[in-house]
Amino acid sequence: MRNCDIAELLARAAEHAKQPLQRALRRAARRAFLWPEEAEDMHARGESLTLLSGIGPYLNKQIIDWLRDPPELEEATPEIRNNFLTLSEARTLRTKYPERFSEIRGDLQMHTLWSDGSGSVRDMAEAAMSRGYAYIAITDHSKGLKIAGGIDENQLSKQGEEIAAVNEVMRGNAARFRVLRSIELNLSPSGAGDMEQSALDRLDLVLGCFHSALRRKEDQTERYLAALRNPSIHILGHPRGRIYNFRLGLSADWARVFALAAQLDKAVEIDCYPDRQDLSIELLAIARKEGCRISMGTDSHGPSQLAFMELGITAAIRAKLDPKRILNYMPSDELLEWAGKIRELITRRRTDP
Ligand SMILES: [Zn+2]
């Protein structure tokens, strides 16, 4: 029984439990995706499962009962909880493909104190450097997303000064580490952003994301095509909008969406946050076929979450993506050259009669 199976059993038990047990079960189900190794292996070694996050004496006993006598699961895992990778699976893959993990040069989605993150720009930069990265992109929320502390043009410009100062301190560093200016641009369901173009023009990269009308059942292909055609956008972030055990996310003709991304040379994202893992392996396989670029971002809300990158790398390997099509394996010069080319194309279109 693997950690993802234990997570499913915990989530199912939560459906019939009363509070506060229900909350504990739901929390443990989510935490199981971040356990560093298989609970089954730990138990076989005689270690207590209370060493694992979210597990107290009661759940320890419950899980041991399941390990001894695995319950028959009559129904398959529902889609709202299906196809999520565990950190333990990622660690197994890391020993098999060490270079895919060690050659990552940067992380392209994270939040700081400027919006809803818990670390400063400098904190995130230092954590990234200690992971051996050459760059990170700071992608705080834009002003339309008030609930997540979205920032306006003025704050974005002040953040730019802070980033410049951090880069100045980092200069002369052996790794030539660099903090890139970016944003998580909040997109309306029609694919429009919520910030002045002139403010976006000063950024290195723009990540565009939907945060509204995410429970629509009808096909949403048109909104994705519109978002990709939005000239400000380089990367389409957490495309489907799914969240583990909370929201299924949107559906679309993904082949058409990824084909347009390929045609415009734009990237679609693997948001590596454990509850998101969006795009999933299945959708990434379609993206590979259509040939579009992939970006990986941890969506970190604090320095320790940069480790979520392992989930994205694992998804990329399992979907057989070519690292050459993944932005995070590019040196920063090459990445910025690509971003600049997309901008040029847009400017040319804007000035052409
Ligand atoms: Zn978001």
PDB file of C-alpha atoms and ligand atoms in Angstrom, residues 141 184 211 238, ligand 1:
ATOM      1  CA  HIS A 141      -0.615  38.328  -7.339  1.00  0.00           C
ATOM      2  CA  GLU A 184       0.803  36.242 -11.536  1.00  0.00           C
ATOM      3  CA  HIS A 211      -8.935  32.533 -10.504  1.00  0.00           C
ATOM      4  CA  HIS A 238      -2.095  26.351 -13.231  1.00  0.00           C
TER       5      HIS A 238
HETATM    6 ZN    ZN B   1      -2.946  31.377  -8.790  1.00  0.00          ZN
END
